[in-house]
Amino acid sequence: MKRFLPALFLILLLSTSNAQRLSALAPVPDWTALEAFQETITRDEFVYLLEEVYAPRQAARGLIDIEPERALIRTTLEPAQTWVLRFAKDRASLRPAPRFWRTAAELTAARAPAEKRPLAGWRIALDPGHIGGEWARMEERWFKIGDTVPVTEGDMTLRVAELIAPQLSDLGAEILWVRQSAAPVTPERPETLKEAARAELALLGITPKRETYDGPDDPERGSTLQFESEVLFYRASEIRHRATLLNERLRPDLTICLHFNAEAWGDPHTPTLVPNNHFHVLVNGCYSEGELRNDDVRFEMLNKLLGRCYNEELAASENVAATMASLIGLPPYEYPGKNALQTGESAYIWARNLLANRLYHSPVVFLEPYVMNSQEVWERVQAGDFPGEQMVAGAMRKSLVREYADAVVAGVRSWAGAQKKETPIQATVPK
Ligand SMILES: [Zn+2]
């Protein structure tokens, strides 16, 4: 009998791994990592965070069952396997949830009385969105009108980060860079991800007829191996490597993700310019039922929920958004669809499930100011960077990147200034 055991074990292992339902390039979740969160949350707080923030519209129905003393969480769907989270009986018996980051209140309370710099002791990561440079066209963050200056989000966000860093340093913060050049963080490249791309297409029921595509207008582009491996590279692999860097090496108290927004611009060589210009800030939340059916997404959502990022992420985002909005003068963006949900008190703050704010284990302020293909922002990109103010797009203004950077610095400073005493990071459950 004994000699059959290894074979039986192998079959079990294979059937288990076959049952995993994973999103692109996601590792198989290690659910034992969540054991550290046993009895660190009350049932009320868990239900509130799940139903109001992370899985609104009953998105976790059938995936997470809430009982009086515990939650049963599906680790796999077929066959159905379960991990059990035990709630703390009451607030008094809460065990502390493990986390490497400190709240702004804790950082402020820990500051020496003689220390005058408001961000002394803060570890702030700067994450300039996208890659830019030679990758900007591939990642579809590039457009250009005739012979004018191209608009490339990944280069603009890096320039903003370069302007922010010395200012936050002067205020006492330790700056941690997610990237400091127009180069990928991931060692993978589209060529190394071809087999993964083939597997992703197979999951969608697509057998690629062609390996490569002929430019952005190719109607079969989306079903080519080239396109799929490029998306895996700049979206999945790049963000996953940034997350590993942040969670395992940098371990910041706060991460600032810098982006510029855009509306559909069509052909990048004859882009549509729009009159709209707006601003919003994202916190992690609003997972859909479809997203939560992936085992890794359920796992990562719970890690984020139990890690208690929400309260700190929301408060920091509200504070930064209010300060930035008053300085850059843009109205709040309103999501038309169901992939985002307005959360908290500010019209500028939306909960949305992005790979970056999902995988980053400490609080993230995810900034989306300025519509790159608005007439005004396009004119400001053409004017380039300059000190002081100049007449651009009909008004005296700072350069676009300086206005953005200065507004972020003012926002973080305001967030630090709002700290008075240490407050516990317990979600406020409305009665
Ligand atoms: Zn972006």
PDB file of C-alpha atoms and ligand atoms in Angstrom, residues 129-130 141 153 258-260 368, ligand 1:
ATOM      1  CA  GLY A 129       3.087  55.134 -13.667  1.00  0.00           C
ATOM      2  CA  HIS A 130       3.998  53.160 -16.820  1.00  0.00           C
ATOM      3  CA  ARG A 141       0.636  55.725 -23.440  1.00  0.00           C
ATOM      4  CA  GLU A 153       2.580  59.407 -19.885  1.00  0.00           C
ATOM      5  CA  LEU A 258       1.630  59.035 -10.329  1.00  0.00           C
ATOM      6  CA  HIS A 259      -0.514  58.956 -13.457  1.00  0.00           C
ATOM      7  CA  PHE A 260      -2.100  61.285 -15.953  1.00  0.00           C
ATOM      8  CA  GLU A 368      -5.218  60.533 -11.818  1.00  0.00           C
TER       9      GLU A 368
HETATM   10 ZN    ZN B   1      -1.671  55.864 -16.250  1.00  0.00          ZN
END
